[in-house]
mmCIF file as gemmi writes it, N, C-alpha and C atoms, coordinates in Angstrom:
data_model
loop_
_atom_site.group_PDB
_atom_site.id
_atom_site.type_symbol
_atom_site.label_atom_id
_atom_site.label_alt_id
_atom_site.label_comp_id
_atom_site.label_asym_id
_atom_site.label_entity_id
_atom_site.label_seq_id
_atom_site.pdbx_PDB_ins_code
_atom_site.Cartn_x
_atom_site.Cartn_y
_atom_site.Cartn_z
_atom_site.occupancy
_atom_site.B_iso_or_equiv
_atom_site.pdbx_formal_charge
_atom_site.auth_seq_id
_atom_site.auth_asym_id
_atom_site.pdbx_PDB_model_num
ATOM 1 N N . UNK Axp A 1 ? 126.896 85.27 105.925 1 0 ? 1 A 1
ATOM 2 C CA . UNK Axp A 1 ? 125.922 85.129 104.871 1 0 ? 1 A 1
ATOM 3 C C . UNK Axp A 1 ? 126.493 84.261 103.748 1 0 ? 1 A 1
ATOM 4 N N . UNK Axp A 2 ? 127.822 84.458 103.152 1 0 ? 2 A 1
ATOM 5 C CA . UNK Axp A 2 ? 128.238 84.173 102.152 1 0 ? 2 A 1
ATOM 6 C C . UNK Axp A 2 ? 128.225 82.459 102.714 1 0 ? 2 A 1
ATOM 7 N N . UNK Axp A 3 ? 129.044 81.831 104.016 1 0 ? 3 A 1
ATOM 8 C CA . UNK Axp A 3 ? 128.906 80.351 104.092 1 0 ? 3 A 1
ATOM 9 C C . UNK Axp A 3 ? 127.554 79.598 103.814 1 0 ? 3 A 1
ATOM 10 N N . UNK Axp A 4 ? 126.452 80.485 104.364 1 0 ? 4 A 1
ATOM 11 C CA . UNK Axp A 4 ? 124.988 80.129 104.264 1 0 ? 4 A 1
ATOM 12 C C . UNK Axp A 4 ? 124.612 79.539 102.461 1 0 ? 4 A 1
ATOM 13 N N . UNK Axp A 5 ? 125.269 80.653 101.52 1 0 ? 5 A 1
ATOM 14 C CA . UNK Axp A 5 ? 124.636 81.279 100.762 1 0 ? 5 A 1
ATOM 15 C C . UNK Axp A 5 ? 125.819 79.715 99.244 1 0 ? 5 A 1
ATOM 16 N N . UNK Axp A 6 ? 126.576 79.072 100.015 1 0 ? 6 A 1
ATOM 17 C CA . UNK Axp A 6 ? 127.709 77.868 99.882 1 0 ? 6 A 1
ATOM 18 C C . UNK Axp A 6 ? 126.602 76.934 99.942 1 0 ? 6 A 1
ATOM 19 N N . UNK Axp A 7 ? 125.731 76.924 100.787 1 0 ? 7 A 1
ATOM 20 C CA . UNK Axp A 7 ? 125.131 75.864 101.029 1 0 ? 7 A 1
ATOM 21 C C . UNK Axp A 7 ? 123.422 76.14 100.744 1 0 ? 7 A 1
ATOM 22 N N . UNK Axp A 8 ? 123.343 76.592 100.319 1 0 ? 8 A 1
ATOM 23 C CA . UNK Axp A 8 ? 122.064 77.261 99.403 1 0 ? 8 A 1
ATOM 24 C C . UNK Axp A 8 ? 121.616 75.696 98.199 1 0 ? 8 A 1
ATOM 25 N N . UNK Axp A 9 ? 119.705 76.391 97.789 1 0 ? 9 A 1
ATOM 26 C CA . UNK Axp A 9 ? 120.441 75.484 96.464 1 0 ? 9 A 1
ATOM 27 C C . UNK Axp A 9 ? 119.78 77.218 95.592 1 0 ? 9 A 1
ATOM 28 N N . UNK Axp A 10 ? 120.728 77.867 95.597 1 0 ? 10 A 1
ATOM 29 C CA . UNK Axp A 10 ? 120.205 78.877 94.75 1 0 ? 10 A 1
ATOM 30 C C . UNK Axp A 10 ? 121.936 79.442 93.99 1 0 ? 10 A 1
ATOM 31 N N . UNK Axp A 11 ? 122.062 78.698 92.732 1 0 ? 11 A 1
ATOM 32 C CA . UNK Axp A 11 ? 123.358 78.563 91.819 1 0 ? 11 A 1
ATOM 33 C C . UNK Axp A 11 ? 123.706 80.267 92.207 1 0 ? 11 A 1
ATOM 34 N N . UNK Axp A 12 ? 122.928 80.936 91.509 1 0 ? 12 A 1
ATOM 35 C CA . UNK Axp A 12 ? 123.628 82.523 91.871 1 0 ? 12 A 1
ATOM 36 C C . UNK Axp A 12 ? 124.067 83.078 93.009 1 0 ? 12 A 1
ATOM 37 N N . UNK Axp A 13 ? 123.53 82.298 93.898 1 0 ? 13 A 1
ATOM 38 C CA . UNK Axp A 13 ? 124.153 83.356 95.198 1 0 ? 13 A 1
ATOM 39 C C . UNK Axp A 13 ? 125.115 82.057 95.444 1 0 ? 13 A 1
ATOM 40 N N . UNK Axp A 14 ? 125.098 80.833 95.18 1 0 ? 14 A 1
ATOM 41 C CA . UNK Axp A 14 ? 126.267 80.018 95.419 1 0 ? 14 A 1
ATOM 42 C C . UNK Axp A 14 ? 127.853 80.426 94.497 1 0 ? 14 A 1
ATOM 43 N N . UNK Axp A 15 ? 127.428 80.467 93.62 1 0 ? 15 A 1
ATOM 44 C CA . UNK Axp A 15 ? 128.446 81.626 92.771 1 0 ? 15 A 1
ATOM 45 C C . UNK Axp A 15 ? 129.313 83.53 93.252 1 0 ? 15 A 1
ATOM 46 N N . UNK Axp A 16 ? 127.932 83.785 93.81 1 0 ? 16 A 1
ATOM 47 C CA . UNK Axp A 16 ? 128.613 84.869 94.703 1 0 ? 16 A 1
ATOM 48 C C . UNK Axp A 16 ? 129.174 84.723 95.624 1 0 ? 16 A 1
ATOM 49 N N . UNK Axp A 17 ? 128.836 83.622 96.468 1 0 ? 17 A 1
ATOM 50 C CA . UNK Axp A 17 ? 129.909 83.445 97.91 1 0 ? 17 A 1
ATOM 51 C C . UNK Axp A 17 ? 131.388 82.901 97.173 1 0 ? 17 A 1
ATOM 52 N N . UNK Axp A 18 ? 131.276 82.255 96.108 1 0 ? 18 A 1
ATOM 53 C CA . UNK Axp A 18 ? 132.444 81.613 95.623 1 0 ? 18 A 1
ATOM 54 C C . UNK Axp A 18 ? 133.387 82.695 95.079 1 0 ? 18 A 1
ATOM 55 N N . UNK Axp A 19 ? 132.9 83.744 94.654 1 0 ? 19 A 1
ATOM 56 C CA . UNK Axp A 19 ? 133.562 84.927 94.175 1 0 ? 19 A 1
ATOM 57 C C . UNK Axp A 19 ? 134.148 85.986 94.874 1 0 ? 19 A 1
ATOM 58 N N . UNK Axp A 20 ? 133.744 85.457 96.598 1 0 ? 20 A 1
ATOM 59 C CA . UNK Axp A 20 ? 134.241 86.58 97.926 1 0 ? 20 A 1
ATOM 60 C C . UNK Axp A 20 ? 135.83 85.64 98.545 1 0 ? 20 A 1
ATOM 61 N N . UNK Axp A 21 ? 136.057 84.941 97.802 1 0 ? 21 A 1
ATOM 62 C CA . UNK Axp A 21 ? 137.108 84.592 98.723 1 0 ? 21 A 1
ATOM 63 C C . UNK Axp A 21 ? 138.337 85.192 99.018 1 0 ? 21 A 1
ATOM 64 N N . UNK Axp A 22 ? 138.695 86.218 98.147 1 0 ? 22 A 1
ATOM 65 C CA . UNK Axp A 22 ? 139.066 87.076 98.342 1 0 ? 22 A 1
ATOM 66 C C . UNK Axp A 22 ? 139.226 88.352 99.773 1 0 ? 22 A 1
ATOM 67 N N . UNK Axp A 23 ? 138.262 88.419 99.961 1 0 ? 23 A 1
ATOM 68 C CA . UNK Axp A 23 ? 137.604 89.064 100.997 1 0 ? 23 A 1
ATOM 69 C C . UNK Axp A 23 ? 137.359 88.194 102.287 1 0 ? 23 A 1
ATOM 70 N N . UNK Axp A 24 ? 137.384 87.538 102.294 1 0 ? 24 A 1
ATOM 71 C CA . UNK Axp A 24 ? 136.735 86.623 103.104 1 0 ? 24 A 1
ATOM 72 C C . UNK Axp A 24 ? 137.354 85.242 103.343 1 0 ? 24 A 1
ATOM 73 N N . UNK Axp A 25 ? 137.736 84.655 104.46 1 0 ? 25 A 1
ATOM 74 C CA . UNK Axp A 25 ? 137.228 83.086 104.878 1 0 ? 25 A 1
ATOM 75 C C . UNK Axp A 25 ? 136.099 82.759 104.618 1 0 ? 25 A 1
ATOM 76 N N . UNK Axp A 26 ? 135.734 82.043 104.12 1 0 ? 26 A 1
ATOM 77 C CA . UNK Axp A 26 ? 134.194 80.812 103.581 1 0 ? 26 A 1
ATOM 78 C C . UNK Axp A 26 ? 134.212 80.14 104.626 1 0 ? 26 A 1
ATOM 79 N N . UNK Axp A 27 ? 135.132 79.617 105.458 1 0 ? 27 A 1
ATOM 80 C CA . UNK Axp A 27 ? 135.584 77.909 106.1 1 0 ? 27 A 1
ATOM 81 C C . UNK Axp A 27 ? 136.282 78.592 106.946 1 0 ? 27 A 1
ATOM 82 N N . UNK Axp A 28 ? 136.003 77.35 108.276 1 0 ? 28 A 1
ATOM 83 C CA . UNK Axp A 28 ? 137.242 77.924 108.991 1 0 ? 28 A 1
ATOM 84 C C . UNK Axp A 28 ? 138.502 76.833 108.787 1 0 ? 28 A 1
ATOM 85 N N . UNK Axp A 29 ? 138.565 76.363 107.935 1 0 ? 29 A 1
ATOM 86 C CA . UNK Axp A 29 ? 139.503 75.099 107.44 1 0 ? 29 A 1
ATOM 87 C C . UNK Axp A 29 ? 139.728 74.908 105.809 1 0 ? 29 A 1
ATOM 88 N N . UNK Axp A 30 ? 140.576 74.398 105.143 1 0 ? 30 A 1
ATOM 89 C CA . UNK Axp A 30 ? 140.448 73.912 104.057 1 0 ? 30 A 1
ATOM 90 C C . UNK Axp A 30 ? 139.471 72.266 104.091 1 0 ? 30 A 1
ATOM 91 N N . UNK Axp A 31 ? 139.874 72.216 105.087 1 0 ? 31 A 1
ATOM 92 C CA . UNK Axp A 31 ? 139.317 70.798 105.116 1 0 ? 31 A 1
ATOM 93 C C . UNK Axp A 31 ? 137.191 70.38 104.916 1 0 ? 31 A 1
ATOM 94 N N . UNK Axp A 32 ? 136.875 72.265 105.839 1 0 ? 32 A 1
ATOM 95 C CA . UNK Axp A 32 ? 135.39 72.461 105.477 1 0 ? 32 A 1
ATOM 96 C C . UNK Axp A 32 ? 135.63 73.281 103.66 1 0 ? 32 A 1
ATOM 97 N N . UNK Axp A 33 ? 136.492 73.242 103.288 1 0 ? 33 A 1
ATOM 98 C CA . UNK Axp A 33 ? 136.11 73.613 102.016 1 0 ? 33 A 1
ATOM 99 C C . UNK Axp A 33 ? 135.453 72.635 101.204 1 0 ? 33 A 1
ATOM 100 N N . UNK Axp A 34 ? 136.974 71.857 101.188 1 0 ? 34 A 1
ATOM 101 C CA . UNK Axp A 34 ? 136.661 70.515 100.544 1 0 ? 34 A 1
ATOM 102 C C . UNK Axp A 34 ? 135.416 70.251 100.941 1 0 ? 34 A 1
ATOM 103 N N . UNK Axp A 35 ? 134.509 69.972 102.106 1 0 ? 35 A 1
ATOM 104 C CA . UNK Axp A 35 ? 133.333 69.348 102.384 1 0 ? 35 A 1
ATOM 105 C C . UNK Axp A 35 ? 132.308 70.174 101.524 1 0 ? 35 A 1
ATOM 106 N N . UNK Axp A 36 ? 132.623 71.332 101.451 1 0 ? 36 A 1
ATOM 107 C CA . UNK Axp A 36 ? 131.492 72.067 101.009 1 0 ? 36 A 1
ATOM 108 C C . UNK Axp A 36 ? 131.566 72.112 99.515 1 0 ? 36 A 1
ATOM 109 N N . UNK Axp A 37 ? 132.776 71.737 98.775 1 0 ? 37 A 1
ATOM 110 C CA . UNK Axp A 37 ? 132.852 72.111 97.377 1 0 ? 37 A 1
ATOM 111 C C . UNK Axp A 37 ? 132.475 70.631 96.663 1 0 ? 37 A 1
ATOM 112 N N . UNK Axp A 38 ? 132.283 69.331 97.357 1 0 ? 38 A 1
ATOM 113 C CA . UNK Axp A 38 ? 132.182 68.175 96.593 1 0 ? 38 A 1
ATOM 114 C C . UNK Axp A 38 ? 130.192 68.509 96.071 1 0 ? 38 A 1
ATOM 115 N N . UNK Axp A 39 ? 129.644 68.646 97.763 1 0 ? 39 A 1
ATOM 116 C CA . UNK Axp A 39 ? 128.179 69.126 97.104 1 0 ? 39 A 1
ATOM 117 C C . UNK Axp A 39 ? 128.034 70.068 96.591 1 0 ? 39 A 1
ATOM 118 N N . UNK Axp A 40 ? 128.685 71.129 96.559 1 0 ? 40 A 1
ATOM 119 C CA . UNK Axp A 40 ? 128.208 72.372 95.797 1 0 ? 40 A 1
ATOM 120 C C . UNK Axp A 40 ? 128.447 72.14 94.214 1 0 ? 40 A 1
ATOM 121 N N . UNK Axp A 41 ? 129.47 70.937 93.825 1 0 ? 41 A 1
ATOM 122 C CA . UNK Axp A 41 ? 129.738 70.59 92.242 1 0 ? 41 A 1
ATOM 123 C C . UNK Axp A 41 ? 128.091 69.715 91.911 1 0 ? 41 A 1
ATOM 124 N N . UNK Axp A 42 ? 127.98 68.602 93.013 1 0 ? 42 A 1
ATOM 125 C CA . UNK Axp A 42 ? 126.978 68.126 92.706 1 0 ? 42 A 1
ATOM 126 C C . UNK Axp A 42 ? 125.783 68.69 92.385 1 0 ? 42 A 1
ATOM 127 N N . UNK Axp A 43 ? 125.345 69.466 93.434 1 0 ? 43 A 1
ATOM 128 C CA . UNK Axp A 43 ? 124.07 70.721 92.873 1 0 ? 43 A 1
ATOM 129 C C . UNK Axp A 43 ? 124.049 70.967 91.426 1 0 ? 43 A 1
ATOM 130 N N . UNK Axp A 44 ? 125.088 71.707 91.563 1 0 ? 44 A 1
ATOM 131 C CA . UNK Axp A 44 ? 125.037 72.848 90.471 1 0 ? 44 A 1
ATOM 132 C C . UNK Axp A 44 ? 126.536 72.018 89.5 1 0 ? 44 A 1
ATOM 133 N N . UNK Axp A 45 ? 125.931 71.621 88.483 1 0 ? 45 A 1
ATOM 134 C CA . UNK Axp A 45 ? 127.445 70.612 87.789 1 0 ? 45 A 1
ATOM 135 C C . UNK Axp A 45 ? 127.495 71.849 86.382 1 0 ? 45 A 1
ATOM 136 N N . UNK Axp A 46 ? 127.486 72.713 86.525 1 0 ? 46 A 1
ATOM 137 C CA . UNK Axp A 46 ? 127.894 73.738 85.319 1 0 ? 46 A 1
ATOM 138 C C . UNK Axp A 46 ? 128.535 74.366 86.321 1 0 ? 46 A 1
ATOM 139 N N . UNK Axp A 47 ? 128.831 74.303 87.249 1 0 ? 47 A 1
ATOM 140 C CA . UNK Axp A 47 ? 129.744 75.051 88.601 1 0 ? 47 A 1
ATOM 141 C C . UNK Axp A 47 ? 131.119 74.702 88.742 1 0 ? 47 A 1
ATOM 142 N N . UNK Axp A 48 ? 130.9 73.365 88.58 1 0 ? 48 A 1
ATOM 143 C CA . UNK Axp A 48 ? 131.933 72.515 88.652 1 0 ? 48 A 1
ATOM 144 C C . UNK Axp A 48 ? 133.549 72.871 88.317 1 0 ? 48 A 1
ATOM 145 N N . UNK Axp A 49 ? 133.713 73.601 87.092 1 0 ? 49 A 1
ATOM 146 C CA . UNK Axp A 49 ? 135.204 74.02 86.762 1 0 ? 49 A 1
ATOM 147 C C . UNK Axp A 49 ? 134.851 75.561 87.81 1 0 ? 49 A 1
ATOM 148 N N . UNK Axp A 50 ? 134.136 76.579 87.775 1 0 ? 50 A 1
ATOM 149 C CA . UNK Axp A 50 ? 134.104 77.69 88.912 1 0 ? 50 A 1
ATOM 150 C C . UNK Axp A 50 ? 134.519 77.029 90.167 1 0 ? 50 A 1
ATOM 151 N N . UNK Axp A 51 ? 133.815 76.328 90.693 1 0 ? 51 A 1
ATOM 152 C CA . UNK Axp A 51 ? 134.475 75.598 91.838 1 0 ? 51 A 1
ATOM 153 C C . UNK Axp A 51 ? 136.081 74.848 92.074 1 0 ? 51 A 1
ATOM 154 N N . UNK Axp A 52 ? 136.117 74.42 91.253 1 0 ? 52 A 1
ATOM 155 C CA . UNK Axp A 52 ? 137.641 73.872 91.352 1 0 ? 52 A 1
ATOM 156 C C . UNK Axp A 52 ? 138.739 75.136 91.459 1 0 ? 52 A 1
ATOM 157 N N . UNK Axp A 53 ? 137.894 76.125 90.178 1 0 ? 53 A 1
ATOM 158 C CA . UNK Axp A 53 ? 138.978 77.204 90.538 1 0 ? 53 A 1
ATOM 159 C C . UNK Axp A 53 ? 139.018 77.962 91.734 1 0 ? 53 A 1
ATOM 160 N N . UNK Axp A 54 ? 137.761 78.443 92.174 1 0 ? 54 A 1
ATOM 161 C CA . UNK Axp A 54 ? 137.719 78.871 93.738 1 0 ? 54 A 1
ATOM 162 C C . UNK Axp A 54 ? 138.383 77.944 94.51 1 0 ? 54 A 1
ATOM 163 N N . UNK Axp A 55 ? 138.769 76.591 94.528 1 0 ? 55 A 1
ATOM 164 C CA . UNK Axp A 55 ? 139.79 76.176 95.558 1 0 ? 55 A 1
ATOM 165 C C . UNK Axp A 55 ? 141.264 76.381 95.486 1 0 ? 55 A 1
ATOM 166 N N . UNK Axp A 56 ? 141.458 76.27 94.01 1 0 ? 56 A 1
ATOM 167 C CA . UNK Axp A 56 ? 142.687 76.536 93.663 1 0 ? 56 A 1
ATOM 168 C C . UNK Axp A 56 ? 143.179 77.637 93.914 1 0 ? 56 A 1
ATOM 169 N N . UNK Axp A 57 ? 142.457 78.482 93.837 1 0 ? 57 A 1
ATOM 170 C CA . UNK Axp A 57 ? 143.11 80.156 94.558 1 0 ? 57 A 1
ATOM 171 C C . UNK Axp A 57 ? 142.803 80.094 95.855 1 0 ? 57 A 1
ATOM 172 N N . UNK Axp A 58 ? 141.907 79.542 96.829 1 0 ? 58 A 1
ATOM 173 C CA . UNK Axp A 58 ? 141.639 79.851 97.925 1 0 ? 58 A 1
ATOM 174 C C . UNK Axp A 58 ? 142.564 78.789 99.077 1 0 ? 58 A 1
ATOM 175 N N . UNK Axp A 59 ? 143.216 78.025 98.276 1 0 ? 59 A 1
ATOM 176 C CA . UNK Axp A 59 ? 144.207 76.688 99.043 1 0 ? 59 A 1
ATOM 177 C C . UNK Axp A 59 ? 145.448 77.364 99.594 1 0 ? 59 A 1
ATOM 178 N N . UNK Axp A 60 ? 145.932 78.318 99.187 1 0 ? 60 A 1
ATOM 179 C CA . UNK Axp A 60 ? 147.414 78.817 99.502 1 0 ? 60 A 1
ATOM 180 C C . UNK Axp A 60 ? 147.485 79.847 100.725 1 0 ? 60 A 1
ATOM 181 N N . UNK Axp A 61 ? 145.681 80.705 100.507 1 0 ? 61 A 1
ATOM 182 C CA . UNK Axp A 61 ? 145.445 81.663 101.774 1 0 ? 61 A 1
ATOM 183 C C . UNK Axp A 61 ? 144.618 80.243 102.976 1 0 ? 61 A 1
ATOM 184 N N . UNK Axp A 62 ? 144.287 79.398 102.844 1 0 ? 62 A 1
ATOM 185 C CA . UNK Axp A 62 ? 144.086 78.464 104.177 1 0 ? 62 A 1
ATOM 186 C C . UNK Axp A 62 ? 145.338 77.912 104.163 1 0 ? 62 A 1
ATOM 187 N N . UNK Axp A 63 ? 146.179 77.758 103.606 1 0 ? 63 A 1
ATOM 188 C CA . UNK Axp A 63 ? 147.477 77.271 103.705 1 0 ? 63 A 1
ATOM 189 C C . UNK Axp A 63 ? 148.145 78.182 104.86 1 0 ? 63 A 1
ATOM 190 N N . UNK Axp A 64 ? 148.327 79.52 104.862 1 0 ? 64 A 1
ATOM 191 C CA . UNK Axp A 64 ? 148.776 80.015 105.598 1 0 ? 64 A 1
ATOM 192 C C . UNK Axp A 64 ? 147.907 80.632 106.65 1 0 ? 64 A 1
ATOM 193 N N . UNK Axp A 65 ? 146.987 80.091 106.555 1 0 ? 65 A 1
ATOM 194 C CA . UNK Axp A 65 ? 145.789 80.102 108.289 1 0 ? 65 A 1
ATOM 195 C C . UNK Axp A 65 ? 145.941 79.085 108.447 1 0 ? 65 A 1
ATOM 196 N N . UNK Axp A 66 ? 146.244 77.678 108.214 1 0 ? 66 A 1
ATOM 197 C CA . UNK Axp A 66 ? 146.805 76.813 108.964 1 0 ? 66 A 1
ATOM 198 C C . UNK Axp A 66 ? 148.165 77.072 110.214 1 0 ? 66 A 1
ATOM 199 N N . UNK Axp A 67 ? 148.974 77.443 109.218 1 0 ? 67 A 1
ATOM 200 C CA . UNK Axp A 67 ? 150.714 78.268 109.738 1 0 ? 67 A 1
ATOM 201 C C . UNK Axp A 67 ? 150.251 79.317 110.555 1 0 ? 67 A 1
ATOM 202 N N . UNK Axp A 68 ? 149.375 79.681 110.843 1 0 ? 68 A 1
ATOM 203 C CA . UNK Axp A 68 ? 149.058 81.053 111.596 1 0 ? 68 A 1
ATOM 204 C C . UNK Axp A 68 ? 149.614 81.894 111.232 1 0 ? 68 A 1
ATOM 205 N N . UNK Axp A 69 ? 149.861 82.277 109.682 1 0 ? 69 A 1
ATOM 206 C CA . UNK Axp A 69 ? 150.911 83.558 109.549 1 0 ? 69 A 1
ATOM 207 C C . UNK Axp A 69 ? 149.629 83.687 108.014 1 0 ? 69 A 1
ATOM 208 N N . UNK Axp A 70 ? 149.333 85.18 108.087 1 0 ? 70 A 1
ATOM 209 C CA . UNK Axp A 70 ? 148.642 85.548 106.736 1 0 ? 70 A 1
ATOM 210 C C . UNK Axp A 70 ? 149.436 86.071 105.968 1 0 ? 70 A 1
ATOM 211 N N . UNK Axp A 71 ? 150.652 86.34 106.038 1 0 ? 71 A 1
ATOM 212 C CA . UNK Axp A 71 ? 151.3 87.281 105.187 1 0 ? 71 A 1
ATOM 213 C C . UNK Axp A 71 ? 152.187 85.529 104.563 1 0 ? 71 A 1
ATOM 214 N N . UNK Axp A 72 ? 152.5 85.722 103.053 1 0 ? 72 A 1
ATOM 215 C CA . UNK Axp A 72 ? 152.966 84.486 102.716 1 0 ? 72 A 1
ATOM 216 C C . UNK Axp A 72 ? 154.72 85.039 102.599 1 0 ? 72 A 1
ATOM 217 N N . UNK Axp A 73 ? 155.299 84.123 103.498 1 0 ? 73 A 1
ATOM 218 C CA . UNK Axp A 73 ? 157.137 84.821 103.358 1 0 ? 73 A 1
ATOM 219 C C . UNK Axp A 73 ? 157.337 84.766 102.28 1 0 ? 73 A 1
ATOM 220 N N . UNK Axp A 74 ? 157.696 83.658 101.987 1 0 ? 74 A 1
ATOM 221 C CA . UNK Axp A 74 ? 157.733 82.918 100.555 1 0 ? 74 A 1
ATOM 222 C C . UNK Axp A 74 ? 157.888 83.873 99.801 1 0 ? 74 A 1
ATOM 223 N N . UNK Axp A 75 ? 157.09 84.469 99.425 1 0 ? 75 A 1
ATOM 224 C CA . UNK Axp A 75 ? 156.571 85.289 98.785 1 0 ? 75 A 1
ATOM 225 C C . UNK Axp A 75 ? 157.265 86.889 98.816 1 0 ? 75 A 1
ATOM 226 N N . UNK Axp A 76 ? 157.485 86.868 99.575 1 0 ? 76 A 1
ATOM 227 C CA . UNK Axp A 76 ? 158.298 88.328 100.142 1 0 ? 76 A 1
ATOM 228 C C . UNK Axp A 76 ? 159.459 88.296 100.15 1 0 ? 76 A 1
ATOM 229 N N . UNK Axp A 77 ? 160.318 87.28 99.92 1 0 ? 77 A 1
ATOM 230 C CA . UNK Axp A 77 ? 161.924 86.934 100.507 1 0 ? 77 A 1
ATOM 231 C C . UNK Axp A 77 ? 162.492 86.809 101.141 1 0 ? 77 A 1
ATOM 232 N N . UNK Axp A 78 ? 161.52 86.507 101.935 1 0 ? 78 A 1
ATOM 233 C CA . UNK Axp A 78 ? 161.773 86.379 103.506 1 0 ? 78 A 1
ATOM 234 C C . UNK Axp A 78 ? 162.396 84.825 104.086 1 0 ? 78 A 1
C-alpha cells in the first residue's frame, strides 16, 4: 500500500508512506528510491526538504540490503 500510496497524487498519504520507512522497504532498491523521490518533490514541492530527509535516513538501511546483511557491523564493533 505504502509504495502505491509514493506514487499517489494525494500529499498526505504520500507523506505517510514517507514516514514508514522505518518499518518497511518502500523500494526494492535505492536506486527505485531515487526514481520515486525526484517526482514525488515535483508533485508536492513543500515535500521537498521531508523527502530529502526520508532518503537520508533510509540510504544506510538499502545500503545494507544491497550487502545482504541487515544488521549494520559497523555499528556493533564488529
Amino acid at each position: 500500500m505504502a509504495k502505491r500510496w509514493l506514487r499517489s497524487d494525494d500529499a498526505f498519504r504520500a507523506a505517510v508512506a514517507i514516514g514508514l520507512e522505518n518499518e518497511t522497504f518502500l523500494a526494492d532498491s535505492w536506486e527505485e528510491i531515487a526514481a520515486v523521490a525526484a517526482p514525488l518533490k515535483e508533485r508536492f514541492p513543500s515535500m521537498a526538504a521531508d523527502v530529502d530527509a526520508w532518503m537520508a535516513r533510509a540510504e544506510p538501511s538499502y545500503e545494507r540490503l544491497r550487502r545482504g546483511s541487515f544488521f549494520d557491523r559497523a555499528a556493533e564493533g564488529s
